[in-house]
Structure formats: structure tokens, C-alpha cells
Tab-separated table of C-alpha atoms in Angstrom:
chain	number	residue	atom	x	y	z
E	13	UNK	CA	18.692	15.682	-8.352
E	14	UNK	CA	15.836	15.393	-6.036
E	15	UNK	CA	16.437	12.219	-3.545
E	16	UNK	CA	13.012	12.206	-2.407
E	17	UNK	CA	11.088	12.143	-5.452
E	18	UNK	CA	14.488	9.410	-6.606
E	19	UNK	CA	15.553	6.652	-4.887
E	20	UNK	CA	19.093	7.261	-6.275
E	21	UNK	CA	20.944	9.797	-7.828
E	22	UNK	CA	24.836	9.715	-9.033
E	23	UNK	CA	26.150	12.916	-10.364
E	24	UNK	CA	28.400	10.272	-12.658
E	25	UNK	CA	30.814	13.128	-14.708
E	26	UNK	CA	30.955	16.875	-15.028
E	27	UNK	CA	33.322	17.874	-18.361
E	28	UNK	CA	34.716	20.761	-19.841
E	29	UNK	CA	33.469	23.055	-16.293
E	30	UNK	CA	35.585	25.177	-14.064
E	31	UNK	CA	32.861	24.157	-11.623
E	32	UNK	CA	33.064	20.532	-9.898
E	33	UNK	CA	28.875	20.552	-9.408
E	34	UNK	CA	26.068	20.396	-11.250
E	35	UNK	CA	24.625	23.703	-10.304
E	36	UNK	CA	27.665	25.510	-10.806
E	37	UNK	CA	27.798	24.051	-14.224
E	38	UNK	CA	24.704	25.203	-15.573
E	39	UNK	CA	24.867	28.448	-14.152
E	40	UNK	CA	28.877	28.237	-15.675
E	41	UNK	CA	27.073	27.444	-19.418
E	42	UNK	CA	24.359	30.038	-18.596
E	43	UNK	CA	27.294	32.893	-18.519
E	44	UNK	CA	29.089	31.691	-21.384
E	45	UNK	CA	25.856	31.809	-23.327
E	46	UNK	CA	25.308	35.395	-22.276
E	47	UNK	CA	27.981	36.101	-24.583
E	48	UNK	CA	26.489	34.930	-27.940
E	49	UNK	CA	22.813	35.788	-29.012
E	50	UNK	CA	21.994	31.814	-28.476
E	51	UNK	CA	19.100	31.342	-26.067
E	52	UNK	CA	18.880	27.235	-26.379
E	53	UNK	CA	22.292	27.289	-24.827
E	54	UNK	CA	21.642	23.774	-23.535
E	55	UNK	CA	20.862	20.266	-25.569
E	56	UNK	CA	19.545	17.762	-23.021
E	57	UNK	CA	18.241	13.994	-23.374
E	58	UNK	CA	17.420	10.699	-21.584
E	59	UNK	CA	18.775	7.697	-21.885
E	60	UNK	CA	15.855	4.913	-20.652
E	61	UNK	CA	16.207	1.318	-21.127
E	62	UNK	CA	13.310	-0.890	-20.776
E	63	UNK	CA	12.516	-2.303	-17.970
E	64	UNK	CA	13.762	-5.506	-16.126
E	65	UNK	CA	16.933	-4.811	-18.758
E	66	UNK	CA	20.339	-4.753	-16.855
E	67	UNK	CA	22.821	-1.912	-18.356
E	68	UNK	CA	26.118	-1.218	-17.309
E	69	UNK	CA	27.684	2.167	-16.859
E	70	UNK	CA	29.669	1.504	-19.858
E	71	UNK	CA	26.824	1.080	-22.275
E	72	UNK	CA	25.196	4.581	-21.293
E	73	UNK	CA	28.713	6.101	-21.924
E	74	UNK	CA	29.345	4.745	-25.186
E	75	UNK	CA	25.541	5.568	-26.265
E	76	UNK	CA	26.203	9.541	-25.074
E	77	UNK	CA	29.625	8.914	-27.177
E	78	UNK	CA	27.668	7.714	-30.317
E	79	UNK	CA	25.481	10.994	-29.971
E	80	UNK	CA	28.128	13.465	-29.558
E	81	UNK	CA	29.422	11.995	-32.699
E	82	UNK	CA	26.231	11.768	-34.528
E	83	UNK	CA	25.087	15.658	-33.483
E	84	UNK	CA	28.504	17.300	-33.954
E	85	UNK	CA	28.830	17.828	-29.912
E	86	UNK	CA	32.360	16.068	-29.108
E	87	UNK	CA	34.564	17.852	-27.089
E	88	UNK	CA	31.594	20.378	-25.620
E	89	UNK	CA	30.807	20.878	-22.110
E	90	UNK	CA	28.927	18.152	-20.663
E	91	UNK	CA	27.309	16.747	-17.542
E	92	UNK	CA	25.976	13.137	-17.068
E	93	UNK	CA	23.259	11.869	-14.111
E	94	UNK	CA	21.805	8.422	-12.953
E	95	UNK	CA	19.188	8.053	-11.214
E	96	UNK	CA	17.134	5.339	-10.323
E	97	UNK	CA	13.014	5.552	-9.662
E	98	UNK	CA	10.598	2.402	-9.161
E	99	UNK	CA	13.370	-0.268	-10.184
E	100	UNK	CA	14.325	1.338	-13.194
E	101	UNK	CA	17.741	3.135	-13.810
E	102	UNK	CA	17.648	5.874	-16.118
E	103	UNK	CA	20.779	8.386	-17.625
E	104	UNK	CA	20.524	12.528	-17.996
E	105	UNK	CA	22.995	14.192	-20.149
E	106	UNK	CA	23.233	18.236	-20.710
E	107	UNK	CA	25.622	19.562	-23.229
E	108	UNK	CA	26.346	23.385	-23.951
E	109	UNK	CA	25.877	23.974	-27.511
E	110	UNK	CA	28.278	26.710	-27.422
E	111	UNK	CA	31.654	26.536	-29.158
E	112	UNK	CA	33.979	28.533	-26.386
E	113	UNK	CA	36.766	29.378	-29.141
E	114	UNK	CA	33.808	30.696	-32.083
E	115	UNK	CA	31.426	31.766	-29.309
E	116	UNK	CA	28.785	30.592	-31.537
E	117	UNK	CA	26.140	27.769	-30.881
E	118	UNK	CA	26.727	24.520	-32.395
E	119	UNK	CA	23.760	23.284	-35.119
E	120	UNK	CA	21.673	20.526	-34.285
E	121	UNK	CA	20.409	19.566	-37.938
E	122	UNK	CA	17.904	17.193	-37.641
E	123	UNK	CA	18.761	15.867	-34.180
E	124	UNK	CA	15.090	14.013	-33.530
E	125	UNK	CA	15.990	11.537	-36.569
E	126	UNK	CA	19.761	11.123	-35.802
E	127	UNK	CA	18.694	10.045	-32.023
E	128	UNK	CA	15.787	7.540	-33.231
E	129	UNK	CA	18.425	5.888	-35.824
E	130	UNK	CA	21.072	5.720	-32.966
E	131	UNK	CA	18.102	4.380	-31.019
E	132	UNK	CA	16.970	1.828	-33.024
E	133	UNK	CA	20.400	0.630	-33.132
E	134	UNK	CA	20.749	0.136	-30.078
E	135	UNK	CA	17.736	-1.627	-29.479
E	136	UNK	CA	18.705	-3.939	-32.290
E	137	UNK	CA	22.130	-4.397	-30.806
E	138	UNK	CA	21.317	-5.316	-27.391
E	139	UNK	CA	18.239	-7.795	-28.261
E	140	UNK	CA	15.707	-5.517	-27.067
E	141	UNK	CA	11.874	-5.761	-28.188
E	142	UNK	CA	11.754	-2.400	-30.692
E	143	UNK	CA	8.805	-0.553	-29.638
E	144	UNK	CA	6.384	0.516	-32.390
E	145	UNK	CA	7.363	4.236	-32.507
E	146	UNK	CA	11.000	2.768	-33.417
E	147	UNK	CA	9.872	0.325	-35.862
E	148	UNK	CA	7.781	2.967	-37.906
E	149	UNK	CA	8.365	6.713	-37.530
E	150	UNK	CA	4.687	7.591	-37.484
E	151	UNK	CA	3.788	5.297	-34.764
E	152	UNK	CA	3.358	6.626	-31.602
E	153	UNK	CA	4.584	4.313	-28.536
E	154	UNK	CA	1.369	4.023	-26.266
E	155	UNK	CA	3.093	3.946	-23.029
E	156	UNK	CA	4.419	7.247	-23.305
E	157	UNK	CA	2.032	9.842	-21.495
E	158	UNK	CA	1.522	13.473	-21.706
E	159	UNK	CA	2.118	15.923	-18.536
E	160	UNK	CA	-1.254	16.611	-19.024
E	161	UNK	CA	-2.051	13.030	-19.148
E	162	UNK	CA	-0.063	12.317	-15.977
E	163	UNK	CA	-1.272	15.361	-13.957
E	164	UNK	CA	-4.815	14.314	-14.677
E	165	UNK	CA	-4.360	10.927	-13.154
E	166	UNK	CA	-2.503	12.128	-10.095
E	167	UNK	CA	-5.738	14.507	-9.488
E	168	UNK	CA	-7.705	11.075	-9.439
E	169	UNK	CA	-5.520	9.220	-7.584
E	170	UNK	CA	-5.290	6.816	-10.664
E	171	UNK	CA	-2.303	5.407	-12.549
E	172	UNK	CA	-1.754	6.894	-15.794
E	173	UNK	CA	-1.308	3.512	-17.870
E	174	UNK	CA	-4.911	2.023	-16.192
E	175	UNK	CA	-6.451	5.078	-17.920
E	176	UNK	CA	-5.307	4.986	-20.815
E	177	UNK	CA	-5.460	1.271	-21.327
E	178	UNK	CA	-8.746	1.419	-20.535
E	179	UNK	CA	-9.999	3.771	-23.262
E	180	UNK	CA	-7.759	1.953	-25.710
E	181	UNK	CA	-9.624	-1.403	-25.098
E	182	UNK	CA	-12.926	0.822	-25.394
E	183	UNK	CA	-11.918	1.784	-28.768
E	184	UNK	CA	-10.493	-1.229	-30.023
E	185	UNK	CA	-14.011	-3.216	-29.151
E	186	UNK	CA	-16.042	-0.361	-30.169
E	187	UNK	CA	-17.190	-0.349	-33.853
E	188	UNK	CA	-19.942	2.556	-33.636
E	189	UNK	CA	-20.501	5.793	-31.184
E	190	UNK	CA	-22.874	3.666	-29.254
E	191	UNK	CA	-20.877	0.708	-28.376
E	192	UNK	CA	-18.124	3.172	-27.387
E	193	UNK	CA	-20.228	5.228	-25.147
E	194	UNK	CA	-21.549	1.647	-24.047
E	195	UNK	CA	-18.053	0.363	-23.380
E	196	UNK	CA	-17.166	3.569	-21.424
E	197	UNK	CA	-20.207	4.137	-19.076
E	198	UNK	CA	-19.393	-0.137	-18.401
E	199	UNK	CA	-16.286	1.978	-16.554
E	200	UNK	CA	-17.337	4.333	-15.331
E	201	UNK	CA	-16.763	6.977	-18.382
E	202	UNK	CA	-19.355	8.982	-19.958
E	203	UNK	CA	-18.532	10.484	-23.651
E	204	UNK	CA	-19.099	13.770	-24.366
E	205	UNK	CA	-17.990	17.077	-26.082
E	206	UNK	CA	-15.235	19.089	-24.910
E	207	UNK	CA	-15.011	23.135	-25.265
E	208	UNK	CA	-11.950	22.560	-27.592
E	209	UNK	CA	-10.797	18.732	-27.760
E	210	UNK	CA	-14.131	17.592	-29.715
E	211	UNK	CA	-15.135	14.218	-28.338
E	212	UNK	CA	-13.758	13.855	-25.164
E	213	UNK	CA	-14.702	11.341	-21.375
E	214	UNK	CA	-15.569	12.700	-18.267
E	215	UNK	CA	-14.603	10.855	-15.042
E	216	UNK	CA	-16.679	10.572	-12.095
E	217	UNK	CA	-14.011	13.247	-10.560
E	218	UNK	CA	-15.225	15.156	-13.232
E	219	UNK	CA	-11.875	14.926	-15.209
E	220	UNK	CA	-12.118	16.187	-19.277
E	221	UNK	CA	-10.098	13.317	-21.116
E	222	UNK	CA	-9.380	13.352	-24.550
E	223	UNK	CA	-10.343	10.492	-26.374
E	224	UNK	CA	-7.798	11.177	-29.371
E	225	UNK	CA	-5.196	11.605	-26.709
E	226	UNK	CA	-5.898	8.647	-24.138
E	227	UNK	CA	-7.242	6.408	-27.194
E	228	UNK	CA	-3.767	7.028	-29.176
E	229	UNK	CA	-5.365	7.726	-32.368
E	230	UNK	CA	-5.801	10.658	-35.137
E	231	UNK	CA	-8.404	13.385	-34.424
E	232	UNK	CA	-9.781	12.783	-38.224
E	233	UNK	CA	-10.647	8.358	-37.010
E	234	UNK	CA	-12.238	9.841	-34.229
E	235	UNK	CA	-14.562	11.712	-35.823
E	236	UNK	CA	-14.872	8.970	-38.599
E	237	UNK	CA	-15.888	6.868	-36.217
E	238	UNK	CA	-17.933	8.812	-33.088
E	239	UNK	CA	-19.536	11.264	-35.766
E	240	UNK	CA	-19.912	14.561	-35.229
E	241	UNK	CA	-19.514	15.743	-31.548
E	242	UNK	CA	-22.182	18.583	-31.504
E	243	UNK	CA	-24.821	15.885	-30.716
E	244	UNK	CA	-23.016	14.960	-27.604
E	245	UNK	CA	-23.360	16.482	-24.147
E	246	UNK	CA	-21.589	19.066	-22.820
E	247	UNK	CA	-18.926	18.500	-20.309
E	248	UNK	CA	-21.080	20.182	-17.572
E	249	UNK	CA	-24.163	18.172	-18.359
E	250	UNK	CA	-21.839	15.271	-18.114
E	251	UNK	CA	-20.755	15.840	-15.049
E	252	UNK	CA	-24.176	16.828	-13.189
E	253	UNK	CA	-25.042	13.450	-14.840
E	254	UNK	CA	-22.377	11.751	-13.479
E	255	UNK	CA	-22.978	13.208	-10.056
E	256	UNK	CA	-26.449	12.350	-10.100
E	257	UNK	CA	-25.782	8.103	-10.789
E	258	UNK	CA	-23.007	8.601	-7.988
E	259	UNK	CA	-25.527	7.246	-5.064
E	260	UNK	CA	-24.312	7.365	-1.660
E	261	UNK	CA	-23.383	3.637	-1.806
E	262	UNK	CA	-21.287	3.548	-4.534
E	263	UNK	CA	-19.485	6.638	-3.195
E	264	UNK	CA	-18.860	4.726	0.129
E	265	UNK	CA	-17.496	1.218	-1.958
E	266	UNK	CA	-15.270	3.747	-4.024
E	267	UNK	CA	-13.984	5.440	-0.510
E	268	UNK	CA	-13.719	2.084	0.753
E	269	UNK	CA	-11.531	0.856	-2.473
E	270	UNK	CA	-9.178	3.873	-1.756
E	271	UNK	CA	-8.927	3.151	1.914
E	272	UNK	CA	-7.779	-0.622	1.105
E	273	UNK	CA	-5.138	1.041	-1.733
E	274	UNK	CA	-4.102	2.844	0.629
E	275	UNK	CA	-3.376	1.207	3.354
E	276	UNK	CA	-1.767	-1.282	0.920
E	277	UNK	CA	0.633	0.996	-0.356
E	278	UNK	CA	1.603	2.391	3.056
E	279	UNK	CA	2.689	-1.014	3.836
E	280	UNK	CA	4.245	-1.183	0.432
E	281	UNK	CA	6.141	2.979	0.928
E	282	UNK	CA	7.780	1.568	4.122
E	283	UNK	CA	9.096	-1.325	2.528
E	284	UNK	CA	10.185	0.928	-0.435
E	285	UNK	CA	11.781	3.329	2.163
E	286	UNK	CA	13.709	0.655	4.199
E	287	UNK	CA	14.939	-0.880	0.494
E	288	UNK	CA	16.257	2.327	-0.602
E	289	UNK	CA	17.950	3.566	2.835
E	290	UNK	CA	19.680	-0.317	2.824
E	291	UNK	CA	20.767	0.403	-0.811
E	292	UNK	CA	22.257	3.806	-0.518
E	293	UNK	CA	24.804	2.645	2.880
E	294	UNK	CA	25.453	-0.006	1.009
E	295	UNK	CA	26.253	1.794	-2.079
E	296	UNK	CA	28.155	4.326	0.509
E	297	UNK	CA	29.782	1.396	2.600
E	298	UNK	CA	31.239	0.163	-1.122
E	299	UNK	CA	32.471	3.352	-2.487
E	300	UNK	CA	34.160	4.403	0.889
E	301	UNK	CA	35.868	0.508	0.876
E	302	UNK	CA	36.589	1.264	-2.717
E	303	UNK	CA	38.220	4.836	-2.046
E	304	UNK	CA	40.227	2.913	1.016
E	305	UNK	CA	42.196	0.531	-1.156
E	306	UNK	CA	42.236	2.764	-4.249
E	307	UNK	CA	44.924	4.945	-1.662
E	308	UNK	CA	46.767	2.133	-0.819
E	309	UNK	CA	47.361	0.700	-4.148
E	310	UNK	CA	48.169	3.854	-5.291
E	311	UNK	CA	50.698	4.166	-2.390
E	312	UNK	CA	51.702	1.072	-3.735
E	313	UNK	CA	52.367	1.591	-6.895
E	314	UNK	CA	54.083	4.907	-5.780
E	315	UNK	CA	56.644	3.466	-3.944
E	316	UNK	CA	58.060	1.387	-6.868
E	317	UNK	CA	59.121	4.394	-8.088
E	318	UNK	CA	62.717	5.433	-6.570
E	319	UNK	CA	63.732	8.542	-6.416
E	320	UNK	CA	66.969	10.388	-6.487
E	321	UNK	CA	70.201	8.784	-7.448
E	322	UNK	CA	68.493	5.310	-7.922
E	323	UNK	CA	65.687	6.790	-9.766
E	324	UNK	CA	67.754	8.667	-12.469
E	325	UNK	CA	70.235	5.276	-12.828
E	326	UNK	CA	66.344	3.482	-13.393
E	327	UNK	CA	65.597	5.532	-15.775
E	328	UNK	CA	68.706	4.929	-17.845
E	329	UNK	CA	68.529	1.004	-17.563
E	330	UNK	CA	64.859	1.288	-18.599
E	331	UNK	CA	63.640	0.130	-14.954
E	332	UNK	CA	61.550	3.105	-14.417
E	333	UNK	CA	59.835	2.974	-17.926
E	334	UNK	CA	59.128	-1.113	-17.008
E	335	UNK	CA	57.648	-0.035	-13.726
E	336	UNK	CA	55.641	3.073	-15.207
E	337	UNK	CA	53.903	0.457	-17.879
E	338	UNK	CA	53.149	-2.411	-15.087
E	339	UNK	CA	51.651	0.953	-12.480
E	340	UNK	CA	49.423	2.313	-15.881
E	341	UNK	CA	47.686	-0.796	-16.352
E	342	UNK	CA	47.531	-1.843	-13.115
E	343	UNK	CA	45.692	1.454	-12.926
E	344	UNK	CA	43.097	0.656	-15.215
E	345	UNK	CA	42.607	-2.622	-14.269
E	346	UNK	CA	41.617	-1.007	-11.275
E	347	UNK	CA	39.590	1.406	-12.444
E	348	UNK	CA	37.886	-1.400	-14.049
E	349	UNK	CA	37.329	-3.956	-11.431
E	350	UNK	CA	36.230	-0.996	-9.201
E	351	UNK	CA	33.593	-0.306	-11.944
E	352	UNK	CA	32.646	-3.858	-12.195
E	353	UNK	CA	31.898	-3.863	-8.266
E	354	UNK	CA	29.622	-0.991	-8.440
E	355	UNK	CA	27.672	-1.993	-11.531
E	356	UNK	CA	27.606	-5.909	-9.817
E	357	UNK	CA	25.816	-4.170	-6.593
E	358	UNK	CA	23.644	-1.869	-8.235
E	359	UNK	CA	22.200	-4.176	-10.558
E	360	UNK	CA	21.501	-6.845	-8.062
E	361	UNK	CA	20.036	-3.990	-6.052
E	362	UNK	CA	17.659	-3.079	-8.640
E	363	UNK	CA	16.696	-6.845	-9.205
E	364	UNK	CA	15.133	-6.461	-5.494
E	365	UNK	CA	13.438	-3.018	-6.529
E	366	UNK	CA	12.200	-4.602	-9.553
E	367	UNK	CA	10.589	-7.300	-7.906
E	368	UNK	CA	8.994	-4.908	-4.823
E	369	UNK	CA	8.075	-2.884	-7.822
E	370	UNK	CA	6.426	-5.544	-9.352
E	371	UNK	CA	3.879	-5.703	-6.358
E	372	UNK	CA	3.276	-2.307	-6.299
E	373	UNK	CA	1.770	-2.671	-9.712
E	374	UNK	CA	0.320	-5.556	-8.870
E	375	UNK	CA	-0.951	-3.057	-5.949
E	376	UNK	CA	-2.703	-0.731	-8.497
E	377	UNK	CA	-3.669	-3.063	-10.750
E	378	UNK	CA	-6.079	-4.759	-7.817
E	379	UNK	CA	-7.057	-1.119	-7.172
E	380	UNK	CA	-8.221	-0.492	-10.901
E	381	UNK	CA	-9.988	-3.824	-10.949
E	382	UNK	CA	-12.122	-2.698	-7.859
E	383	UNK	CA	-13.170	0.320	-9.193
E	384	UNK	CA	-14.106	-1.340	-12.667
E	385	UNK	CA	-16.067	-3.889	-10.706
E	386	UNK	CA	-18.025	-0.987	-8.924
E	387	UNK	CA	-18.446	0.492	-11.889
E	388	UNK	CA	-19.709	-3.011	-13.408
E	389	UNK	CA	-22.119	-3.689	-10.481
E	390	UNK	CA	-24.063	-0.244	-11.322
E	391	UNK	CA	-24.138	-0.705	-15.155
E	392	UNK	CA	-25.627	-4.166	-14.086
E	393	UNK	CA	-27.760	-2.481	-12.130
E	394	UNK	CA	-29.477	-0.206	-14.869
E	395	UNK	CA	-30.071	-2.644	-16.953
E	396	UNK	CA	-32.200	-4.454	-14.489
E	397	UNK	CA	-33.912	-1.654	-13.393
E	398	UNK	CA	-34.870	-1.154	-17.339
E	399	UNK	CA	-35.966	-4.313	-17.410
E	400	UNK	CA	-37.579	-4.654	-14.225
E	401	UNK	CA	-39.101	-1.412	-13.320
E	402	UNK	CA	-40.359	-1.471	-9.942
E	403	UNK	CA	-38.608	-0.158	-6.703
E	404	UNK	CA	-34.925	-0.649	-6.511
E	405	UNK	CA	-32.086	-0.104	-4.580
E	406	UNK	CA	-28.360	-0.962	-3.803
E	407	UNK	CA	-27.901	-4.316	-1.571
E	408	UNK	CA	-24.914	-5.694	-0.099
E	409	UNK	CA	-23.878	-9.052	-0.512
E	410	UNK	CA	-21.885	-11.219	2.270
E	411	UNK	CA	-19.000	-9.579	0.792
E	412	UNK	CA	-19.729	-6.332	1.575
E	413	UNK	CA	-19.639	-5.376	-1.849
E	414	UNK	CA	-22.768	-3.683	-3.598
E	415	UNK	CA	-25.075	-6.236	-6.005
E	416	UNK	CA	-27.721	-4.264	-7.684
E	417	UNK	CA	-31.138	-5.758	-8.064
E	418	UNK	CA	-34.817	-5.554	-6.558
E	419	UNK	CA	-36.567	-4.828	-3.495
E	420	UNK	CA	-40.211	-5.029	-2.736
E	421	UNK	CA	-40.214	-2.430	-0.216
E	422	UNK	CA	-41.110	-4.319	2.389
């Protein structure tokens, strides 16, 4: 519910509560549960499309319809939440689990497989690309990231998906312990072993990342392939190692890279800022239009009615039971077209966040590329200075960007 960490958020339905808000809800399921010995008192999910996929309101409700059915939670209290973040639009739904006539929680046998069949479905039904963690049960989708995972890249100022792509393709081209701990240290990455998490990379922030974790394999290939990590160095001799090849230069060219990312991306968070404000009065400036002729056809329709006299002889000729028909489906058609006119703005809004968002990444992406570069120039560098030992130093090109190579001293 947080509008500044969302660009959009729609409290869409609240069932099955005394209370009309969200709060009051939970809080309302929270003393029911009090009642029963139930502590889970609350079953919540997430319903996330991929991206760049356009899904009306209607789909998400009869998805959350398919899964009350499928986990034995019709008729139970339930709330349902858009919001939208980055050009995607994503749907929250919180049921109470417990059964206000029993007073007992209802069971959840074997919900995690029920929601990836009803998943899969509808993947298959709307022509979406199944990802591999749908297509085989013990495949883990790579995209998805860990808090951990995400917390550590915040800390860097890095985007989750760079860093773990990036130890992926390290592992994929790697065949031995050497060529991985070659491939890594090409970005920047030196391999080591972790207290706990065996074989593990530490950033030049002096980050710990798992290579299991980022790498999206088993803990038993690791060590089949990296050997055993007690011939590693520690994490703290990793680091003073890494602090020691961090030069003054390449510190600068890394500031500098975050200075241009940054400055990018404040030009890029205005933009974001005046999109959103521009999409929520228009969203307002629709539903207030909408709420405006919703009375007056409802007026309308009310004053076909008659009353009185008139209205009991209509209801004996069969007038008022003619008129009652026509005002019902003139309701829902209504309620239908009103529907339409929200999901026809909100997707073409999220067409123009998609395709800002698609320049932020293109943002980060340039970002990542400059720091592998940097991190290019000095593995270049070593390896000429191996080859060529002498005096040697950083140099800057026309560019301004570092080239490593000799100097005579003079």
C-alpha cells in the first residue's frame, strides 16, 4: 500500500469484512483468529504476469476464483490489491483461513503444487512462454532473487539480475576452478571460501556472494566442479586483496561510472515522477467522470419505475417486471463498459511505463558494462605487467578512460 515505493495502488475488493479498509480487515481477521488456536490465520499470494503481457481485471479475478476453488477457500474473507511498479502490474490477495461458523482454520493440503498446476495452466492458456520452474518442478526460475540476494545488490548500488547473470555466464564458460576464478577476477570477482556458504565471490565492496546461490546450481556441482574450498582464501584475505588491486585510478573511473548512472537516472526519476503523477489524475479524472454518469443513469433508470397507484397497476400488467429486466442489464452493461474504460486506460498507461522502463534498463545495463570494462582494462593490465615487467602504471587515453600498459619513467 505504499505509493512511494508503487507507482499505483487500487485497493480493488474487500469481502466477507465488517470493515470497508484494508487495515481494518486484517486487524478484523487478526481478532477472529484470537478465537481458535490457529496462528497462520492468513493465506496470502501474488499474482505476476510477465512482463510487456496486457491482463485485464477480469483475468486476475477469475485466476483468485480458480484458487479458492482449488484450496477449499470459497466463500472466506478476502481482500484483493493492484499495484503497479516499473511498468509491470501485479495482484495481492489475503484470505482468512478461518471458518467463522466452525471457528476452525481451513487446511491447505498441498497448496504449493495446486498453485503451480493452476499456474501452468494459465500460462498455457494465455500463450505465455512457461518458465523453466513451471515446465519441470525441480527447476528453479533464474530470475527470481533472494532478499538476501536483493539486499546485497542495493548495498552495491548494483542491479540484482547484472549480478547474477554475471556469475551464471562465469559458470557456464568455466570448465575447471581456474577458469572460473579466471572468468571472475575478468569482473571484477575474486573466489574464495566463505565462513559457512563454502565457495563463495567477494566484490570489490567487499560483498560475500554465494556462488551456489548467484550461479543457480546445487551445492554438491559446486564442489564437483571448484574442488574442495579449504584451499581457497578466506573472505578477509580476499578482501585486503581486493583492496590492495583497487589503485586510486580505478577507484576514481568507478566513482566516475556512478556519477554518470547517476545523473542518468535522475533525469530518468523525474521523468518517472511526472509519468506517474499524469497517470494517477488521469486515472482520478476517469473514475470521478465514471462515478458522474454512473448517478445519472442510475437516476435514470430510477425514474422508469412509477410509484404509487401507477406502479401497483404496472406491476399487474407485467410493466414493472419488463422495466426491472431492461434496468438489470442495463446495469451490467454498465458495470462492464465502465470496466472496459479503466482497463483500456491503464493498459495504454502501462505501455508508456513499459517503454520509459525499458530505458531505465537500458540505463543499468550501460552502467554494468562500464564497470565490466574497468574491470577488463585492469585484468589487461596484469597480464602485461607479467609479461612485461618493468615500471608500470595506469594511463588515460583521449577518452578519459584508463588503458593499462608501460611507462619508462621518464
Amino acid at each position: 500500500m505504499r505509493a512511494d515505493e508503487n507507482e499505483h495502488v487500487e485497493v480493488h475488493e474487500i469481502r466477507g469484512f465488517v470493515s470497508a479498509d484494508l487495515t481494518g480487515a486484517l486487524k478484523e481477521a487478526q481478532a477472529v483468529a484470537r478465537g481458535t488456536k490457529c496462528r497462520q490465520f492468513l493465506f496470502s499470494l501474488s499474482l505476476s504476469p510477465p512482463p510487456g503481457e496486457a491482463v485485464p481485471v477480469v483475468a486476475f479475478e477469475n485466476a483468485l476464483a480458480r484458487i479458492e476453488t482449488k484450496l477449499n477457500l470459497g466463500g472466506q474473507p478476502r481482500a484483493i490489491v493492484f499495484h503497479e511498479k516499473e511498468g509491470r502490474r501485479h495482484a495481492h490477495a489475503v484470505w482468512s483461513r478461518i471458518d467463522a461458523d466452525t471457528m476452525t482454520a481451513r487446511n491447505l493440503p498441498h497448496f504449493k503444487r495446486k498453485l503451480r498446476d493452476i499456474s501452468r495452466a494459465l500460462y498455457l492458456e494465455h500463450g505465455w512462454t512457461l518458465p523453466r520452474g513451471l515446465m519441470n518442478s525441480e527447476a528453479r526460475d533464474p530470475r527470481t532473487f533472494t532478499l538476501t540476494e536483493w539486499q546485497q545488490a542495493k548495498r552495491m548500488g548494483r542491479n540484482a539480475r547484472d549480478l547474477k547473470e554475471m556469475i551464471r555466464e562465469c559458470w557456464a564458460a568455466s570448465d575447471s576452478r581456474a577458469a572460473f576464478s579466471e572468468a571472475l577476477e575478468a569482473r571484477g570477482l575474486i573466489l574464495a571460501r566463505g565462513d559457512r556458504r563454502g565457495h563463495v565471490a567477494v566484490t570489490h565492496e567487499g560483498e560475500v556472494l554465494s556462488i551456489a546461490r548467484y550461479a543457480a546450481v546445487k551445492t554438491k556441482d559446486v564442489n564437483a566442479k571448484l574442488g574442495p574450498a579449504e584451499t581457497l582464501p578466506g573472505v578477509e584475505e580476499a578482501r585486503v586483496r581486493m583492496a590492495r588491486d583497487m589503485d586510486s585510478t580505478r577507484q576514481r573511473l568507478i566513482q566516475e561510472a556512478h556519477d554518470r548512472m547517476a545523473a542518468a537516472f535522475r533525469t530518468l526519476d523525474r521523468e518517472r515522477q511526472e509519468v506517474t503523477q499524469r497517470h494517477r489524475a488521469d486515472r482520478a479524472a476517469l473514475k470521478e467522470s465514471q462515478r458522474e454518469r454512473w448517478d445519472t443513469e442510475t437516476r435514470a433508470r430510477s425514474d422508469r419505475m412509477s410509484r404509487g397507484l401507477q406502479g401497483f397497476w404496472d406491476r399487474l400488467t407485467g410493466r414493472y417486471a419488463r422495466l426491472r429486466h431492461q434496468n438489470e442489464a442495463e446495469t451490467y452493461a454498465a458495470l462492464c463498459r465502465d470496466g472496459d474504460e479503466r482497463d483500456t486506460l491503464i493498459l495504454t498507461q502501462m505501455t508508456e511505463r513499459q517503454d520509459l522502463q525499458a530505458r531505465i534498463q537500458n540505463a543499468r545495463h550501460h552502467h554494468a558494462e562500464m564497470l565490466r570494462e574497468i574491470e577488463s582494462d585492469r585484468t589487461q593490465g596484469e597480464t602485461q605487467r607479467q609479461d612485461n615487467p618493468g615500471p608500470w602504471r595506469y594511463t588515460e587515453n583521449a577518452r578519459g578512460r584508463a588503458d593499462s600498459g608501460l611507462s619508462l619513467g621518464l
